[in-house]
Amino acid sequence: MTEVKSPEVPAPPAAVPDELTPGRRRWHGVRPWLPLAALAVAAILPYSTVSLPGIFEGPLNSPGTLQLLAVCLVFGGLAAGYDLLFGRTGMLSFGHALYFAAGVYGTDILVTRAGLPLWQAALLAVTGATTLAALLGAVALRTVGIAFAMVTLAFAQVGAILVARDFGGWTGGEEGLPLDVSGLPPALVGVTNTVNLYWLALAYLAVVVLVVHRVSGSPTGRVLAGLRDDERRIGVLGLDPYRFKLVAFTLAGGLAASGGVVYCLIVGGASPHITSSELTLSLLVMVVLGGPGTRWGPVLGGILYMYLDHRLTAFGTSDAVESLPAVLSRPLSQPLFVLGTVFILAVYFFPGGLASLTSRLTPLTRALRPTPRA
Amino acid sequence: MLATRGLTWRIGEVAIVDSVYLDLAPGEFLGVIGPNGAGKTSLFNLITGLRRPTEGRILLDGEDVTALPPHRRARLGLGRTFQASSVFGSLTVRENVRLAVQAYRGGSMKLWRRAAADREVAAAADAALDRVGLQHRGAALAGTLAHGEKRKLEIALLLAGEPRVMLLDEPMAGVSAEDVPELVAVIKSLTGDSGRAVLMVEHHMDVILELADRIAVMHHGALLACDTPDTVMANATVQEAYLGESL
Amino acid sequence: GSPQDTASGGGDSAAPVKVGLVYSQSGALASYGKQYIEGFKAGLDHATKGTGKVGDRKIELTEVDDAGDPAKAVSAAKDLIGKGAKIIAGSTASGVALQVAPIAAQNKVLFISGPAATDAITGANKYTFRSGRQSYQDVVTAKSFIGDPAGKKVVVFAQDGAFGDANEAAVKAVIGGAGASVSSVRAPASATEFTPFASQIKAAKPDLLFVAWAGTTAPAMWQTLDQQGVLSSTTVVTGLDIRASWPTFGAAGSKISFLSHYFDGASDTEAAKAAKAKIPGGTIDLFHPDGFAAAQMVVRAVQEGGDDVEKMVKALEGWTFDGVKGSMTIRAGDHALLQPMYQAKLSGSGTAFTAAAQKSLTGDETAPPVTQMKG
Amino acid sequence: MTTVILLALTGLGLAALYFLVASGLSLVFGLADVLNFAHGLFLGVGAYATWWAAGNLPGAGSDGFGFVVAVAFGVLAGALVAVLVELVLIRPLYSRTIEQVLVTVGLSLAGVALLQATWGADARPFPRPEWTRQVTSILGANVPNGGLLLIVAAVLVLGALLAFLRWTRYGLVIRAGVENREMVTALGIDVRKAFTLVFAIGGAAAALAGALGSVYFGTVSPGQGGSLLIFAFIVVVIGGMGSVVGSAYAAVAVGLLQQFVNYYGESGLGDICVVGLLAVVLLLRPQGFAGKVATA
Amino acid sequence: MSEPVLSVEDLSVRIAGLHILQGVSFTVAPTGVTVLLGRNGVGKTTTLRAIVGLTPRNGEVRGAIRMGAQSLLARPTHRLVRGGLGYVPEDRCVFTGLTVAENLRLAERRGTTPAYDKVFALFPELDRRGRQRAGSLSGGQQQMLAIGRVLLNDNRLLLVDEPTKGLAPKVVTEVAEVLERVAESVPVLLVEQNLAVVRRLARDAVVLAAGKVAWAGDAQELLLETGLTKSLLGVGSAEVHS
Ligand SMILES: Nc1ncnc2c1ncn2[C@@H]1O[C@H](COP(=O)(O)OP(=O)(O)OP(=O)(O)O)[C@@H](O)[C@H]1O
Ligand SMILES: Nc1ncnc2c1ncn2[C@@H]1O[C@H](COP(=O)(O)OP(=O)(O)OP(=O)(O)O)[C@@H](O)[C@H]1O
Ligand SMILES: [Mg+2]
Ligand SMILES: [Mg+2]
C-alpha cells in the first residue's frame, strides 16, 4: 500500500539564468554598468548624513545604521551564494548554515582561543570550511532530492550539537564566544569604525555576486542549469552530474564560510543561533523572497529579510503598535509573527520573488508610456 | 562497433531483456521493432548505462563498458534520445543545444569563462538546430515546446554530441505527418558518410523500412530475428506478433 | 558628513542622560525581560524619588528588544553608543551579555548586565558590571543545605553546554573543595525522555543532588526524577525559577530544596516595599530585583560621574547600597555583586503555590572567589 | 535487567511520541507532497486547545471522561486549523510544491509567535489525570503511565491510518493525486477534497500528539512542537517518505537507540547516533526503510 | 444534420502571454469520430484541454464551449468528467506509482457499475497485469490502460489525444478497432497524426493552422483531395493511402 513516489524535489520555480539569455535591447548599453553604479553608490553611502525616519533609527552614517546595513549586506551575499545551490543547480540543502557557522566559529576560535592574527585565522577558517563542504558534499551527494536535503540537515545538526555541547570548551556552548579583539587591526574595532565593517560587508557582497554571476554565465553554469532540469540527461550527454554538483556545493560552502568571517567581525563573536537549521530555512526564505535563479533577487531577498528581522523588533515595541487594541498589538509585537506573515504574503503576491516585480510591472509601464502618434 | 553479449536484465524472475546478442557495424543502421513492452527501451537503458544488466556484457569498439557510468559511455561516443522527451525545460532551446555541444567538446568545468562568448559552441549549436528545423524556436523555453518540437530538440541534442553510435528511441512518435519526411531526412543524413552506427526503435514501419539496413525484432525481451528488412517482413511470427493486419 | 561621525555625548549639564536598555522583549526569555524592565522602572522611580531626574538631568531611557539574539543586541548597542548613550544595561540572556560586554569596553561606555547569570561576566572588563546574581552564588547557597560536606557524595545533574559546565565547575570548586566527592550526570538540553539519567543518578546514591536545568523540559525532568524515586531518596537542591513555573513542579515541588535568588516575601527592605508598590500586580518575582538594582546603579553612576564614564566606574566600584534583597556590594576588584541569597520551600497544589524562606545567606557568605579583571 | 526493561519501555514511549508526531507529517508529506514545517504549529494548537478546553469548556476537565472530551476538542481544533491552512494557504498554490513548503515555513514562524503572543512564552502546567503522573511496575521497572498512554495511542493511530489508506478509496485518490493531480480530476474526482482530508487527518494526528505529548511533559509551551519536529522529520525520512508503517519502525529504532545510548554512552551521543543513523540509512537506502525504488 | 454534441465557438486561449488559439470554432457530431488535425504545436492538445477545463494557471480562455445547452466553461474538470466527458490525455498520464488494478479502480465513478468485462475484453493484458505497477508498463501498455480507464464508464463524449503515438503497428490497429467500436455508441473527438488511422475512423475533420480553423468538413473528402491534403497536412493523398 503506502507506496512511495520517487523522492524528487521539484526544481525551484526558477527563472532562466539572466547570464544565459541575451540582454534586453532597451538597456543594452547601460545594463552592464548598472551594478558598478550601484556599488559606487553603496560605497559612498556612509558619507551621507541623510536621515530616513522610520526606515533607519539614525542618519545613514550613524554606527547603528551602518551596523544594520552591514549585517544585511552579509546576508545578501549569503543568500546569493545559497542560490548557487538552490536556484541555479536545483539542490535543496538544509545544511548550508553549517558552512557559514564553520566560518564564524572557525575565525572566532582561531583568533580568540588560539590567538592567531586575523588574516591567518580567516584564511584557515575558510579553507577548513570549504574542505569540510567538499568532504560532506562528497558523501551527501550520493543521494538526491529530499534525501539529500535530509542528509545535509543531519550533518548540520551534528555541527549544531557539537557547538551547543561546548565541545572541549571551545565554542562557549549556548552562551556563544565573544571575539577577542585585542589582536585585531584597530580599524575593525570600536563603534567609530563600524563604517569599515560596512565596507567589508559590501566588498563581500560584491565578490559573491561577481562569483555567482561569472559562474552561472560560464560553461559550468550552463551545466548546473541543466542539472536543475534533468540530471539523467546530463549524464547521457557525457558529463558527470556528481562532479558538477560537488563543485557547486563546495563553492557555495566556501562563499558561505567567507561570509562567516565577515559576520564574525561585524557581530564581534559567535553564537549558536547561526548553527541552527532555522538559519538555512531563512536563507531559503530569502532566496524565494527575492527570486531564485536571478542575479539580484537573492541579494535583495537577503537584505530585506535581515532588515525586517532586525527592524521588526523596534516596530513591535513602537507606540503605533502599542496603541492598537490587544488583539492586534499582541501579535504585532512579535517580530516573528510579522516576518512570517510578510513572507506568506510575499509567496502569494510575488511568485518569482522581488526580481519578478519588474516583469510583472511591464504591462503597467507599457500602458503608462505614451504611445507614439501615428 | 557496438556489441552486446548475452545481455540480460531481470526484475525478480522476469527477464525484461533476455540474453541479447547484437552486433552493430560502423555505418550500419539497425532498426529495432517489437511489440510494446518487448524490452526495447530497456535494452537502450542497459546499453547507455542507466540500468545495470544482471548478466552479459556490452562492448564498445571491442572494449568492455559494462561497468562504466552513463557519462563515461557518452564520452566514448554513445548518444541517445529518450522515448519520453527529456529536454532541459527551463533553458531556452538554443541553450539546450549549446549545453550538449559544450558537453561534447569538453571544457565544461570552466568556472570563470563566459559561456556565451564561445562562438564555436554557438555556431555548432545553431548548425544542429538548423538541421532539425528548430532555429526559429531558439529563444523559446524548451519546457513550453509542443510535443513534436521537443522530439526535434531531442535529436538536435543528440546531433550536437556527434556520437559515433546513436540510439534513437521512437524519434517519430507524435511528429506530425508533415514533418516526418524532414526528420527522416535528418536521420538519414546522420549515417551516410561518417561511419556512424545507428540503433533506432520505431513503430512507423515505413520509416524503418526506408532507413534501416537490418531490422532486429524483439519479443518478450529476446531477439526474435535480426536480418534484412525483406526477410524480417516476410517472417510469419513478426507478421503475427508485431505487424498484425494492416489498417 | 564623514563616515567616522558619532554623536558626541554632550557635556551640557542640563542635557538628558541617555541610557540604553537592551533586553528581551520577545523570544524565549520575554518574561524575564518583562520583570527586568518593571523592576528597572520601579528602581529608577525609587532612586530618583519619583522625579526621573538626577540633579537637573533627566534620565532618558531607550528600550531595544534583542529577542535573545546576540547579533541584534550588538547592533542595538552600537546604535545606542553611536547616538551618545554612555550607559547600556539589560541583557537577559548570558550569550547577549557576553557579546555586549566587549563592545562596552571597546567604546568605553558603562555596561550593567541584567539577569544573565553567567559567571564570565564578573571580571569581564573594567566597564562591565552586573545587577543580578551569578551561578556561583547559587551553588554556594546549595552547599548550605548539607552542613559539613566532608566525605559526602554529591551529584550534579546538569544540561550540556556552558550553563551546565559552569554549574558543574562551581559545585566541584565549592562543595568538592570543602571535602565532598562530586560527580556529574549530564544530559542534552534538548532531551525529552529522562529515565536513563534518572537511573544513573539513582545508581550513584548521592547524599546531595544538585540540579541545574533551565528550559521548557524541566517539568518532564522533575516528574521523571520523582517517578523513579530520586526525589524521595536524597536531598535534591535546585534553583527556584519564576513564579509562573512553580505549578509545573507539581507534586515534586514539595520534595525539593530550593535555593533562591529572590521570590516575593523573601525580604522586607525599604526597596522591596517601594518595588512592590510600583510593580504592576504588586508581586515581586525572580528578576525584578535585578532591574531595580540596575536602576540604582545607573543613578549612582550619573550622580557621581556625570558624563565621564571613568568616574562612573570609580563611583560604582566598592559601592554598597540597599537593594530589594537587602545590602548589596559591588566588589571593587572584579565587579561581582555580593548579595543575600535564600533557601526556600514550596508548598501548595494545583496552580496555587507559595514559597517560604527557610534561611537567608548574606552577601559575604555567598561571595564568589575573586577573579582577575580581564580588560 | 530491570534497567534494560525500564529503558526499553520508556524508549518505546519516546518512540510512540515520535511516531505520533511523525505520522501526520508523513501522511501530509507522502500523500499531499507538502513538507509541512507548520506541523509544529498543529501540535501547539492541539496542546493549547486541550489545555484551554480542560479549563473552560463545559463538560471537559482534567480527569476521567472530562479529559477525553478536552483531548477530543484539541484534536478537533487541530484538524480544523489544518483544514483552514489547506483551504486558504495550500490549495491556491497546488502544483507549486516549493512555494507550499515556503508557506508552511512562514506559517511555522508566524503561528508559533501567535501562540506566544496569546498565551505567553512560558510553559504552563498541563491539566492531566492524576494517574498519568504515576508509574506502573512492570517486571520491577517503574514505567511512567504517561509513556504507556503514548504507546497505546500510537498503536491505535497506526491501525486507524492503515485502515484508512488500505480500505478507503480516498487512500487511492490521494496517492494518485500526488503523482498527477490534473489527471485525477480528469477522471471525474474532486481531488481537492481528498487533499483537504489529508490535511485534516494530519492536523488531527498532530493535535493528538500535541495533547498527549503535553500530558507526558506536564506542560505546554509555544515552542514545544518545533523542538519535536526535527526528530519527527528524521523519523519520517528514515521510515521512507509517506510510509506510515515505515515511520512506525523508524520511530521505534530512533527511540530505543536514543534511550540506550543516552544511558550507556556519553550524554548527547544519543542525538548524534540518531543523526548518524539517518545519514547511514539514507546513504544505503535513499528511499528509507519502507520506500521502494521508483522506476523512471 | 442532428444537433452537435459539442460546439466550440470563437475559442481563444492565451498561455503565458502567447496567443495559442485565436478564435477557433467547430462542432462535434453526435455520432462517429471527429478528428482534429494539424502540425506539431498548432494547439490541438490545448484545444482538448480547454474543453475539459485543464488550461494551466497562467492561461486564459475566452469564447464558448457548449455540450448541448450546457456551457462547459468555468466548470471544474471533475464535474465535467462526471457529467460524461471522458478524456484520454496525450502522454497517457497513468499513475505510475499505482498498480494497473488501482489505476482502473480509481477511474470508477460513483453511482455507475464499472464495465470491467468490456475493458478486459478489449485489453486482456490489463487483466493479466493487474498487480504490476503502471510505471513499469511499456508505452503501449500504458496507452491501453489510459484508454481502458476511460471506457469503464459511460460517456457522452470522448476526447482522445494521439492514442496511437508510439504504438506497435499491430497495437495501432487494435486501438483503432477499439475506438471504432467505441465510436459506435459514443461520439469521439480525436487528435491523431497517423493518417491511416484517421482514414479508417474519421467521419468529420477539423484542421487547425496558425491558431485558427483552416478547414472543417467531411474527413474522407479531405483525404481524397490531393490539393487539400497537400496544403493542409503537407502530404499528398497518395501517401495517405499508401
Ligand atoms: N522498472 C521496471 N520494473 C518492472 N517492470 C519493468 C520495469 N521497466 C520495464 N518493465 C517492463 O519491461 C517490459 C519492457 O519495457 P520497455 O519499456 O523496455 O518496452 P518497449 O519495448 O520499449 O515498449 P514500447 O514500445 O511500448 O516503448 C514491459 O513489460 C515493462 O512493463
Ligand atoms: N504551459 C505552456 N506554456 C507556454 N506555452 C505553451 C504551454 N503549453 C503549450 N504551449 C504552446 O502552445 C502551442 C500549442 O501546444 P499544443 O501542445 O496544444 O500543440 P499540439 O498541437 O498538441 O502539438 P503536438 O502535435 O506536438 O502535440 C505550442 O507552441 C506550445 O509551445
Ligand atoms: Mg519503449
Ligand atoms: Mg498535442
Short mmCIF file of C-alpha atoms in Angstrom, two decimals, chain D residues 70-291:
data_model
loop_
_atom_site.label_atom_id
_atom_site.label_comp_id
_atom_site.label_asym_id
_atom_site.label_seq_id
_atom_site.Cartn_x
_atom_site.Cartn_y
_atom_site.Cartn_z
CA ALA D 70 -10.77 18.03 26.33
CA VAL D 71 -8.43 15.96 24.17
CA ALA D 72 -11.19 15.42 21.62
CA PHE D 73 -11.68 19.16 21.50
CA GLY D 74 -7.96 19.66 20.99
CA VAL D 75 -7.85 17.12 18.17
CA LEU D 76 -10.83 18.76 16.55
CA ALA D 77 -9.19 22.16 16.81
CA GLY D 78 -6.02 20.80 15.24
CA ALA D 79 -7.95 19.26 12.38
CA LEU D 80 -9.86 22.48 11.87
CA VAL D 81 -6.79 24.64 11.77
CA ALA D 82 -5.17 22.21 9.37
CA VAL D 83 -8.20 22.34 7.10
CA LEU D 84 -8.16 26.11 7.18
CA VAL D 85 -4.49 26.16 6.36
CA GLU D 86 -5.07 23.82 3.45
CA LEU D 87 -8.03 25.73 2.09
CA VAL D 88 -6.62 29.19 2.46
CA LEU D 89 -2.90 28.77 2.05
CA ILE D 90 -2.00 25.48 0.41
CA ARG D 91 -4.77 24.94 -2.09
CA PRO D 92 -4.22 28.08 -4.14
CA LEU D 93 -0.62 27.02 -4.60
CA TYR D 94 -1.21 23.49 -5.78
CA SER D 95 1.47 22.07 -8.04
CA ARG D 96 3.85 24.69 -6.77
CA THR D 97 5.47 22.42 -4.23
CA ILE D 98 8.34 24.64 -3.23
CA GLU D 99 6.04 27.54 -2.59
CA GLN D 100 3.80 25.34 -0.50
CA VAL D 101 6.76 24.37 1.64
CA LEU D 102 7.69 28.00 1.97
CA VAL D 103 4.23 28.97 3.05
CA THR D 104 4.39 26.38 5.79
CA VAL D 105 7.75 27.79 6.84
CA GLY D 106 6.20 31.24 7.09
CA LEU D 107 3.30 29.75 8.96
CA SER D 108 5.52 27.98 11.44
CA LEU D 109 7.19 31.30 12.22
CA ALA D 110 4.01 33.31 12.44
CA GLY D 111 1.88 30.63 14.11
CA VAL D 112 4.24 29.92 16.96
CA ALA D 113 4.68 33.64 17.52
CA LEU D 114 0.91 33.95 17.61
CA LEU D 115 0.63 31.23 20.24
CA GLN D 116 3.26 33.04 22.22
CA ALA D 117 1.50 36.37 21.83
CA THR D 118 -1.72 34.86 23.06
CA TRP D 119 -0.54 32.67 25.90
CA GLY D 120 2.93 33.94 26.68
CA ALA D 121 6.33 32.41 26.21
CA ASP D 122 6.37 30.47 29.46
CA ALA D 123 5.45 26.87 29.90
CA ARG D 124 2.09 26.33 31.56
CA PRO D 125 1.14 23.36 33.65
CA PHE D 126 -0.95 20.98 31.62
CA PRO D 127 -4.18 19.58 33.04
CA ARG D 128 -3.97 15.82 33.13
CA PRO D 129 -5.40 12.90 35.01
CA GLU D 130 -3.58 12.05 38.19
CA TRP D 131 -2.79 8.51 37.04
CA THR D 132 -0.68 9.79 34.16
CA ARG D 133 1.80 11.10 36.72
CA GLN D 134 2.16 7.75 38.34
CA VAL D 135 4.12 4.70 37.43
CA THR D 136 3.24 1.11 36.79
CA SER D 137 5.64 -1.52 37.98
CA ILE D 138 6.46 -3.89 35.16
CA LEU D 139 8.98 -6.63 36.00
CA GLY D 140 10.46 -4.40 38.64
CA ALA D 141 10.75 -1.33 36.50
CA ASN D 142 8.81 1.81 37.32
CA VAL D 143 7.36 2.67 33.96
CA PRO D 144 5.65 6.07 33.75
CA ASN D 145 1.99 5.78 32.85
CA GLY D 146 2.32 8.78 30.56
CA GLY D 147 4.65 6.77 28.37
CA LEU D 148 2.31 3.78 28.35
CA LEU D 149 -0.52 6.07 27.31
CA LEU D 150 1.59 7.25 24.39
CA ILE D 151 2.30 3.69 23.33
CA VAL D 152 -1.37 2.76 23.34
CA ALA D 153 -2.30 5.88 21.42
CA ALA D 154 0.42 5.31 18.86
CA VAL D 155 -0.74 1.76 18.19
CA LEU D 156 -4.31 2.94 17.76
CA VAL D 157 -3.31 5.75 15.42
CA LEU D 158 -1.17 3.39 13.37
CA GLY D 159 -4.06 0.97 13.00
CA ALA D 160 -6.51 3.69 12.08
CA LEU D 161 -4.26 5.21 9.46
CA LEU D 162 -3.50 1.87 7.87
CA ALA D 163 -7.16 1.06 7.70
CA PHE D 164 -7.86 4.41 6.12
CA LEU D 165 -5.26 4.01 3.45
CA ARG D 166 -5.93 0.39 2.70
CA TRP D 167 -9.65 0.21 2.74
CA THR D 168 -10.91 3.54 1.64
CA ARG D 169 -11.00 4.91 -1.84
CA TYR D 170 -9.52 8.12 -0.52
CA GLY D 171 -6.21 6.42 0.01
CA LEU D 172 -6.09 5.61 -3.66
CA VAL D 173 -7.20 9.04 -4.77
CA ILE D 174 -4.59 10.68 -2.63
CA ARG D 175 -1.76 8.51 -3.85
CA ALA D 176 -2.74 9.12 -7.43
CA GLY D 177 -3.24 12.81 -6.80
CA VAL D 178 0.29 13.23 -5.57
CA GLU D 179 1.55 11.97 -8.87
CA ASN D 180 -0.68 13.84 -11.24
CA ARG D 181 -3.32 15.94 -9.74
CA GLU D 182 -4.71 17.10 -13.03
CA MET D 183 -5.27 13.58 -14.25
CA VAL D 184 -7.20 12.62 -11.14
CA THR D 185 -9.57 15.48 -11.85
CA ALA D 186 -9.78 14.32 -15.42
CA LEU D 187 -11.13 11.02 -14.09
CA GLY D 188 -14.01 12.87 -12.50
CA ILE D 189 -12.73 13.02 -8.96
CA ASP D 190 -12.69 16.13 -6.86
CA VAL D 191 -9.12 15.79 -5.79
CA ARG D 192 -9.16 18.93 -3.69
CA LYS D 193 -11.50 17.32 -1.22
CA ALA D 194 -9.13 14.41 -0.78
CA PHE D 195 -6.23 16.71 -0.06
CA THR D 196 -8.20 18.70 2.44
CA LEU D 197 -8.98 15.42 4.11
CA VAL D 198 -5.30 14.51 4.26
CA PHE D 199 -4.58 17.78 5.95
CA ALA D 200 -7.42 17.27 8.36
CA ILE D 201 -6.09 13.85 9.32
CA GLY D 202 -2.54 15.15 9.53
CA GLY D 203 -3.69 18.03 11.68
CA ALA D 204 -5.72 15.76 13.93
CA ALA D 205 -2.81 13.36 14.37
CA ALA D 206 -0.54 16.28 15.17
CA ALA D 207 -3.01 17.72 17.64
CA LEU D 208 -3.31 14.36 19.37
CA ALA D 209 0.45 14.17 19.56
CA GLY D 210 0.49 17.70 20.94
CA ALA D 211 -2.08 16.92 23.61
CA LEU D 212 -0.61 13.59 24.69
CA GLY D 213 2.90 14.96 24.45
CA SER D 214 1.89 17.70 26.84
CA VAL D 215 0.45 15.11 29.20
CA TYR D 216 3.81 13.44 29.05
CA PHE D 217 5.80 16.66 29.53
CA GLY D 218 3.40 18.02 32.10
CA THR D 219 3.46 21.45 30.49
CA VAL D 220 2.54 23.22 27.32
CA SER D 221 4.67 25.90 25.71
CA PRO D 222 4.66 27.55 22.29
CA GLY D 223 7.99 26.15 21.13
CA GLN D 224 7.33 22.55 22.21
CA GLY D 225 6.13 21.40 18.79
CA GLY D 226 9.10 22.82 16.98
CA SER D 227 11.62 21.00 19.12
CA LEU D 228 9.96 17.64 18.50
CA LEU D 229 9.74 18.34 14.82
CA ILE D 230 13.34 17.74 13.91
CA PHE D 231 13.22 14.18 15.26
CA ALA D 232 9.89 13.67 13.58
CA PHE D 233 11.46 14.69 10.29
CA ILE D 234 14.26 12.26 10.86
CA VAL D 235 11.77 9.51 11.63
CA VAL D 236 9.75 10.28 8.51
CA VAL D 237 12.80 10.18 6.30
CA ILE D 238 14.32 7.07 7.83
CA GLY D 239 10.98 5.36 7.56
CA GLY D 240 10.56 6.20 3.92
CA MET D 241 8.59 9.21 2.87
CA GLY D 242 4.89 8.74 3.09
CA SER D 243 5.04 5.29 4.56
CA VAL D 244 3.15 5.17 7.82
CA VAL D 245 4.42 1.71 8.65
CA GLY D 246 7.93 2.79 7.85
CA SER D 247 7.56 5.71 10.23
CA ALA D 248 6.49 3.33 12.95
CA TYR D 249 9.58 1.16 12.51
CA ALA D 250 11.80 4.19 12.30
CA ALA D 251 10.28 5.73 15.41
CA VAL D 252 10.98 2.57 17.39
CA ALA D 253 14.54 2.44 16.09
CA VAL D 254 15.19 6.07 16.90
CA GLY D 255 13.52 5.99 20.32
CA LEU D 256 15.33 2.90 21.53
CA LEU D 257 18.67 3.95 20.10
CA GLN D 258 18.46 7.33 21.76
CA GLN D 259 17.40 5.90 25.08
CA PHE D 260 20.05 3.21 25.30
CA VAL D 261 22.90 5.31 24.01
CA ASN D 262 22.00 8.06 26.44
CA TYR D 263 22.26 5.59 29.28
CA TYR D 264 25.29 3.58 28.28
CA GLY D 265 27.13 6.18 26.29
CA GLU D 266 28.04 9.77 26.82
CA SER D 267 25.42 12.44 27.10
CA GLY D 268 24.41 13.94 23.77
CA LEU D 269 25.71 10.88 22.00
CA GLY D 270 22.14 9.64 21.65
CA ASP D 271 21.22 12.55 19.41
CA ILE D 272 24.35 12.21 17.36
CA CYS D 273 23.70 8.49 16.92
CA VAL D 274 20.22 9.21 15.64
CA VAL D 275 21.57 11.68 13.14
CA GLY D 276 24.21 9.15 12.18
CA LEU D 277 21.53 6.52 11.71
CA LEU D 278 19.72 8.89 9.37
CA ALA D 279 22.82 9.50 7.31
CA VAL D 280 23.65 5.82 7.10
CA VAL D 281 20.13 4.78 6.17
CA LEU D 282 19.89 7.43 3.50
CA LEU D 283 23.24 6.59 2.01
CA LEU D 284 22.49 2.88 1.89
CA ARG D 285 18.81 3.13 1.06
CA PRO D 286 17.96 6.63 -0.07
CA GLN D 287 14.31 5.74 -0.20
CA GLY D 288 14.18 4.91 3.52
CA PHE D 289 13.15 1.69 5.27
CA ALA D 290 9.87 1.13 3.53
CA GLY D 291 10.30 3.04 0.34
#
